[in-house]
mmCIF file of C-alpha atoms in Angstrom:
data_model
loop_
_atom_site.group_PDB
_atom_site.id
_atom_site.type_symbol
_atom_site.label_atom_id
_atom_site.label_comp_id
_atom_site.label_asym_id
_atom_site.label_seq_id
_atom_site.Cartn_x
_atom_site.Cartn_y
_atom_site.Cartn_z
ATOM 1 C CA ASP A 1159 -135.390 -202.100 -158.170
ATOM 2 C CA VAL A 1160 -135.035 -198.620 -159.259
ATOM 3 C CA LYS A 1161 -137.488 -196.491 -157.806
ATOM 4 C CA VAL A 1162 -137.970 -192.924 -159.161
ATOM 5 C CA THR A 1163 -140.698 -190.789 -157.400
ATOM 6 C CA GLN A 1164 -142.285 -187.471 -158.128
ATOM 7 C CA SER A 1165 -143.852 -185.108 -155.771
ATOM 8 C CA SER A 1166 -147.285 -184.899 -157.269
ATOM 9 C CA ARG A 1167 -149.296 -186.880 -159.715
ATOM 10 C CA TYR A 1168 -151.634 -184.017 -160.743
ATOM 11 C CA LEU A 1169 -151.204 -180.450 -160.196
ATOM 12 C CA VAL A 1170 -153.287 -177.213 -160.869
ATOM 13 C CA LYS A 1171 -151.732 -174.039 -161.180
ATOM 14 C CA ARG A 1172 -152.565 -170.480 -162.346
ATOM 15 C CA THR A 1173 -150.728 -168.550 -164.987
ATOM 16 C CA GLY A 1174 -148.097 -166.751 -163.614
ATOM 17 C CA GLU A 1175 -147.631 -168.928 -160.602
ATOM 18 C CA LYS A 1176 -143.995 -170.320 -159.703
ATOM 19 C CA VAL A 1177 -144.075 -174.153 -160.046
ATOM 20 C CA PHE A 1178 -141.769 -176.782 -158.483
ATOM 21 C CA LEU A 1179 -141.759 -180.333 -159.493
ATOM 22 C CA GLU A 1180 -139.581 -182.546 -157.501
ATOM 23 C CA CYS A 1181 -137.849 -186.025 -158.378
ATOM 24 C CA VAL A 1182 -136.179 -188.459 -156.193
ATOM 25 C CA GLN A 1183 -134.431 -191.516 -157.176
ATOM 26 C CA ASP A 1184 -133.009 -194.160 -154.795
ATOM 27 C CA MET A 1185 -130.452 -196.097 -156.721
ATOM 28 C CA ASP A 1186 -127.626 -193.881 -156.514
ATOM 29 C CA HIS A 1187 -127.772 -192.964 -160.260
ATOM 30 C CA GLU A 1188 -125.376 -190.072 -161.797
ATOM 31 C CA ASN A 1189 -127.636 -188.949 -164.452
ATOM 32 C CA MET A 1190 -131.304 -187.379 -163.954
ATOM 33 C CA PHE A 1191 -133.586 -185.931 -166.860
ATOM 34 C CA TRP A 1192 -136.832 -183.906 -166.991
ATOM 35 C CA TYR A 1193 -139.094 -184.438 -169.999
ATOM 36 C CA ARG A 1194 -142.391 -183.217 -170.972
ATOM 37 C CA GLN A 1195 -144.841 -185.378 -173.257
ATOM 38 C CA ASP A 1196 -147.481 -184.142 -175.305
ATOM 39 C CA PRO A 1197 -149.873 -186.091 -177.529
ATOM 40 C CA GLY A 1198 -148.318 -186.345 -181.116
ATOM 41 C CA LEU A 1199 -145.187 -184.894 -179.971
ATOM 42 C CA GLY A 1200 -143.548 -187.822 -177.819
ATOM 43 C CA LEU A 1201 -141.210 -187.226 -175.275
ATOM 44 C CA ARG A 1202 -139.243 -184.055 -175.483
ATOM 45 C CA LEU A 1203 -135.978 -183.336 -173.250
ATOM 46 C CA ILE A 1204 -136.266 -180.207 -171.019
ATOM 47 C CA TYR A 1205 -133.077 -180.363 -169.008
ATOM 48 C CA PHE A 1206 -130.926 -182.909 -167.661
ATOM 49 C CA SER A 1207 -127.885 -183.300 -165.021
ATOM 50 C CA TYR A 1208 -124.762 -185.616 -165.044
ATOM 51 C CA ASP A 1209 -123.792 -184.743 -161.741
ATOM 52 C CA VAL A 1210 -124.667 -182.821 -158.688
ATOM 53 C CA LYS A 1211 -124.971 -178.960 -159.549
ATOM 54 C CA MET A 1212 -124.182 -179.589 -162.913
ATOM 55 C CA LYS A 1213 -127.190 -179.078 -165.780
ATOM 56 C CA GLU A 1214 -127.485 -179.082 -169.310
ATOM 57 C CA LYS A 1215 -130.222 -178.076 -171.396
ATOM 58 C CA GLY A 1216 -132.126 -180.393 -173.732
ATOM 59 C CA ASP A 1217 -134.220 -179.795 -176.622
ATOM 60 C CA ILE A 1218 -136.917 -177.301 -175.042
ATOM 61 C CA PRO A 1219 -135.263 -175.584 -171.901
ATOM 62 C CA GLU A 1220 -137.118 -172.122 -172.564
ATOM 63 C CA GLY A 1221 -139.435 -171.384 -169.704
ATOM 64 C CA TYR A 1222 -137.682 -173.963 -167.427
ATOM 65 C CA SER A 1223 -134.948 -174.003 -164.957
ATOM 66 C CA VAL A 1224 -133.593 -177.008 -162.837
ATOM 67 C CA SER A 1225 -131.483 -177.404 -159.492
ATOM 68 C CA ARG A 1226 -129.510 -180.732 -158.571
ATOM 69 C CA GLU A 1227 -128.235 -179.848 -154.969
ATOM 70 C CA LYS A 1228 -128.052 -183.519 -154.107
ATOM 71 C CA LYS A 1229 -127.456 -186.586 -156.129
ATOM 72 C CA GLU A 1230 -130.766 -188.178 -155.514
ATOM 73 C CA ARG A 1231 -132.939 -185.215 -156.198
ATOM 74 C CA PHE A 1232 -133.484 -183.260 -159.355
ATOM 75 C CA SER A 1233 -136.081 -180.151 -159.393
ATOM 76 C CA LEU A 1234 -137.809 -178.768 -162.170
ATOM 77 C CA ILE A 1235 -138.995 -175.003 -161.729
ATOM 78 C CA LEU A 1236 -141.528 -173.148 -164.049
ATOM 79 C CA GLU A 1237 -140.573 -169.702 -163.065
ATOM 80 C CA SER A 1238 -143.580 -168.174 -164.180
ATOM 81 C CA ALA A 1239 -146.284 -170.806 -165.455
ATOM 82 C CA SER A 1240 -148.090 -170.271 -168.646
ATOM 83 C CA THR A 1241 -150.801 -172.409 -170.282
ATOM 84 C CA ASN A 1242 -148.659 -173.878 -172.949
ATOM 85 C CA GLN A 1243 -146.889 -175.545 -170.199
ATOM 86 C CA THR A 1244 -149.865 -177.733 -169.330
ATOM 87 C CA SER A 1245 -148.380 -181.163 -169.970
ATOM 88 C CA MET A 1246 -147.361 -184.663 -168.618
ATOM 89 C CA TYR A 1247 -143.915 -184.140 -166.743
ATOM 90 C CA LEU A 1248 -141.678 -187.221 -166.524
ATOM 91 C CA CYS A 1249 -138.410 -187.548 -164.720
ATOM 92 C CA ALA A 1250 -136.008 -190.045 -165.265
ATOM 93 C CA SER A 1251 -132.730 -191.279 -163.894
ATOM 94 C CA SER A 1252 -129.792 -193.670 -165.356
ATOM 95 C CA SER A 1253 -126.525 -194.886 -163.909
ATOM 96 C CA GLY A 1254 -124.194 -193.783 -166.795
ATOM 97 C CA ARG A 1255 -122.679 -194.239 -170.160
ATOM 98 C CA GLU A 1256 -122.254 -197.669 -170.104
ATOM 99 C CA ALA A 1257 -125.892 -198.217 -168.726
ATOM 100 C CA PRO A 1258 -127.605 -195.646 -170.450
ATOM 101 C CA GLU A 1259 -131.415 -197.257 -170.096
ATOM 102 C CA GLN A 1260 -133.486 -194.658 -168.322
ATOM 103 C CA PHE A 1261 -136.040 -195.421 -165.619
ATOM 104 C CA PHE A 1262 -139.005 -193.261 -165.171
ATOM 105 C CA GLY A 1263 -140.976 -191.934 -162.258
ATOM 106 C CA PRO A 1264 -144.722 -192.147 -162.459
ATOM 107 C CA GLY A 1265 -145.162 -188.539 -164.053
ATOM 108 C CA THR A 1266 -146.749 -185.273 -162.980
ATOM 109 C CA ARG A 1267 -149.725 -184.099 -165.096
ATOM 110 C CA LEU A 1268 -149.763 -180.339 -164.638
ATOM 111 C CA THR A 1269 -152.574 -178.210 -165.762
ATOM 112 C CA VAL A 1270 -152.013 -174.412 -165.897
ATOM 113 C CA LEU A 1271 -155.170 -172.277 -165.986
ATOM 114 C CA ARG B 1150 -135.758 -185.247 -189.875
ATOM 115 C CA LYS B 1151 -136.639 -187.044 -186.561
ATOM 116 C CA GLU B 1152 -134.080 -188.759 -185.088
ATOM 117 C CA VAL B 1153 -136.234 -191.846 -184.450
ATOM 118 C CA GLU B 1154 -139.359 -192.339 -186.441
ATOM 119 C CA GLN B 1155 -142.052 -195.013 -185.932
ATOM 120 C CA ASP B 1156 -145.167 -196.068 -187.647
ATOM 121 C CA PRO B 1157 -147.888 -194.649 -185.056
ATOM 122 C CA GLY B 1158 -150.438 -197.272 -185.934
ATOM 123 C CA PRO B 1159 -152.701 -198.333 -184.407
ATOM 124 C CA PHE B 1160 -152.123 -202.095 -184.855
ATOM 125 C CA ASN B 1161 -155.166 -203.869 -184.002
ATOM 126 C CA VAL B 1162 -154.838 -207.479 -183.826
ATOM 127 C CA PRO B 1163 -156.776 -210.528 -182.217
ATOM 128 C CA GLU B 1164 -155.620 -212.379 -179.290
ATOM 129 C CA GLY B 1165 -153.248 -215.113 -180.281
ATOM 130 C CA ALA B 1166 -151.974 -213.165 -183.431
ATOM 131 C CA THR B 1167 -148.329 -212.118 -184.102
ATOM 132 C CA VAL B 1168 -147.619 -208.358 -184.690
ATOM 133 C CA ALA B 1169 -144.710 -206.813 -185.493
ATOM 134 C CA PHE B 1170 -143.283 -203.177 -186.403
ATOM 135 C CA ASN B 1171 -140.176 -201.074 -187.083
ATOM 136 C CA CYS B 1172 -138.717 -198.095 -186.358
ATOM 137 C CA THR B 1173 -136.017 -196.200 -188.171
ATOM 138 C CA TYR B 1174 -133.090 -193.944 -186.764
ATOM 139 C CA SER B 1175 -130.875 -191.379 -188.311
ATOM 140 C CA ASN B 1176 -127.791 -191.233 -186.296
ATOM 141 C CA SER B 1177 -125.371 -193.880 -187.788
ATOM 142 C CA ALA B 1178 -123.152 -193.481 -184.788
ATOM 143 C CA SER B 1179 -125.922 -194.865 -182.362
ATOM 144 C CA GLN B 1180 -124.764 -197.431 -179.778
ATOM 145 C CA SER B 1181 -127.491 -198.677 -177.973
ATOM 146 C CA PHE B 1182 -131.200 -199.498 -178.415
ATOM 147 C CA PHE B 1183 -134.153 -200.174 -176.396
ATOM 148 C CA TRP B 1184 -137.824 -201.032 -176.575
ATOM 149 C CA TYR B 1185 -139.970 -199.300 -174.044
ATOM 150 C CA ARG B 1186 -143.572 -199.933 -173.376
ATOM 151 C CA GLN B 1187 -146.135 -197.237 -172.219
ATOM 152 C CA ASP B 1188 -149.600 -197.881 -170.818
ATOM 153 C CA CYS B 1189 -152.224 -195.232 -171.100
ATOM 154 C CA ARG B 1190 -151.602 -192.344 -168.611
ATOM 155 C CA LYS B 1191 -148.433 -194.120 -167.108
ATOM 156 C CA GLU B 1192 -144.827 -193.919 -167.497
ATOM 157 C CA PRO B 1193 -142.512 -195.653 -170.138
ATOM 158 C CA LYS B 1194 -140.837 -198.777 -168.787
ATOM 159 C CA LEU B 1195 -138.176 -200.620 -170.293
ATOM 160 C CA LEU B 1196 -139.316 -203.581 -172.328
ATOM 161 C CA MET B 1197 -135.804 -205.000 -173.457
ATOM 162 C CA SER B 1198 -132.526 -203.856 -174.847
ATOM 163 C CA VAL B 1199 -131.863 -204.756 -178.418
ATOM 164 C CA TYR B 1200 -128.502 -206.465 -179.365
ATOM 165 C CA SER B 1201 -126.760 -206.466 -182.701
ATOM 166 C CA SER B 1202 -127.404 -210.091 -183.033
ATOM 167 C CA GLY B 1203 -131.003 -210.000 -182.181
ATOM 168 C CA ASN B 1204 -132.632 -211.012 -179.059
ATOM 169 C CA GLU B 1205 -135.583 -212.763 -177.509
ATOM 170 C CA ASP B 1206 -137.351 -212.414 -174.211
ATOM 171 C CA GLY B 1207 -140.506 -214.720 -173.952
ATOM 172 C CA ARG B 1208 -143.004 -213.851 -176.546
ATOM 173 C CA PHE B 1209 -140.876 -210.710 -177.741
ATOM 174 C CA THR B 1210 -138.288 -210.633 -180.223
ATOM 175 C CA ALA B 1211 -136.122 -207.636 -181.061
ATOM 176 C CA GLN B 1212 -133.947 -207.140 -184.187
ATOM 177 C CA LEU B 1213 -131.498 -204.513 -184.998
ATOM 178 C CA ASN B 1214 -130.168 -203.774 -188.599
ATOM 179 C CA ARG B 1215 -127.494 -201.484 -188.389
ATOM 180 C CA ALA B 1216 -126.825 -201.291 -192.159
ATOM 181 C CA SER B 1217 -130.393 -200.084 -192.891
ATOM 182 C CA GLN B 1218 -130.707 -198.414 -189.587
ATOM 183 C CA TYR B 1219 -133.863 -199.949 -188.246
ATOM 184 C CA ILE B 1220 -135.154 -201.874 -185.209
ATOM 185 C CA SER B 1221 -137.903 -204.246 -185.031
ATOM 186 C CA LEU B 1222 -140.088 -205.794 -182.465
ATOM 187 C CA LEU B 1223 -142.278 -208.866 -182.916
ATOM 188 C CA ILE B 1224 -144.766 -210.123 -180.351
ATOM 189 C CA ARG B 1225 -146.034 -213.563 -180.796
ATOM 190 C CA ASP B 1226 -149.290 -214.976 -179.204
ATOM 191 C CA SER B 1227 -150.538 -211.524 -178.342
ATOM 192 C CA LYS B 1228 -152.341 -211.290 -175.036
ATOM 193 C CA LEU B 1229 -154.705 -208.529 -174.148
ATOM 194 C CA SER B 1230 -152.250 -207.129 -171.780
ATOM 195 C CA ASP B 1231 -149.892 -206.333 -174.583
ATOM 196 C CA SER B 1232 -152.405 -203.393 -175.363
ATOM 197 C CA ALA B 1233 -150.151 -200.384 -175.096
ATOM 198 C CA THR B 1234 -147.663 -197.923 -176.914
ATOM 199 C CA TYR B 1235 -144.324 -199.299 -177.808
ATOM 200 C CA LEU B 1236 -141.534 -196.659 -177.809
ATOM 201 C CA CYS B 1237 -138.238 -197.233 -179.765
ATOM 202 C CA VAL B 1238 -135.549 -195.939 -178.172
ATOM 203 C CA VAL B 1239 -132.102 -194.882 -179.491
ATOM 204 C CA ASN B 1240 -128.618 -193.848 -177.583
ATOM 205 C CA GLY B 1241 -125.584 -192.218 -179.233
ATOM 206 C CA ASN B 1242 -122.423 -192.114 -177.305
ATOM 207 C CA ASP B 1243 -123.514 -189.898 -174.384
ATOM 208 C CA TYR B 1244 -126.247 -189.562 -171.680
ATOM 209 C CA LYS B 1245 -129.194 -188.936 -173.470
ATOM 210 C CA LEU B 1246 -131.785 -191.067 -175.083
ATOM 211 C CA SER B 1247 -133.779 -190.102 -178.360
ATOM 212 C CA PHE B 1248 -137.350 -191.547 -178.132
ATOM 213 C CA GLY B 1249 -139.692 -192.329 -181.004
ATOM 214 C CA ALA B 1250 -143.255 -190.934 -180.695
ATOM 215 C CA GLY B 1251 -144.558 -194.763 -180.310
ATOM 216 C CA THR B 1252 -146.445 -197.440 -182.044
ATOM 217 C CA THR B 1253 -149.805 -198.185 -180.639
ATOM 218 C CA VAL B 1254 -151.119 -201.860 -180.241
ATOM 219 C CA THR B 1255 -154.576 -202.967 -179.311
ATOM 220 C CA VAL B 1256 -154.906 -206.596 -178.862
ATOM 221 C CA ARG B 1257 -158.736 -207.587 -179.045
ATOM 222 C CA ALA B 1258 -160.503 -210.510 -177.510
#
């Protein structure tokens, strides 16, 4: 059974703070993804990684960066949090092109005050 | 135009009813298709893959129409526990998935 874990379920930060969201998967998956989900907008891809130290911008990368130093761990960084980054953040992983279905972590609900 | 479009609903049905809904996708080169289920304030979970010939998993039936570029999901004998948002998901020939915004189904007693 695939397990994707995220470091926090709920997080409250202040405007301008640096925020780290951590994601770990235990299935040796090649690909990892960060999404945000907002009401009426669905899931939007922020960044993804198809290998260690590799990263690709998704649809809405502005204001975010990522780090993948180890295969199992993918971090999302908000360099200077802003109120419009209040959202649900979801991490996912998949094994590769032959099996593109993604498995999600429980999500982090981030509130920026 | 969005890559994946769904009727947001809500579809409000009594227990035991059959409910069906579609989604359309814009990329004719799409290779793989899925339905995910998402409960309120939870993460999306894979419900089923959708194959060209159509496939069934218990009370759930998925169909793919490549010519018209739509995917359907049918739920028979609805249960209260089927109340959720159903996400239509499409994959091109790369690592990424395109998600629809979801169709909300509410099953009432």
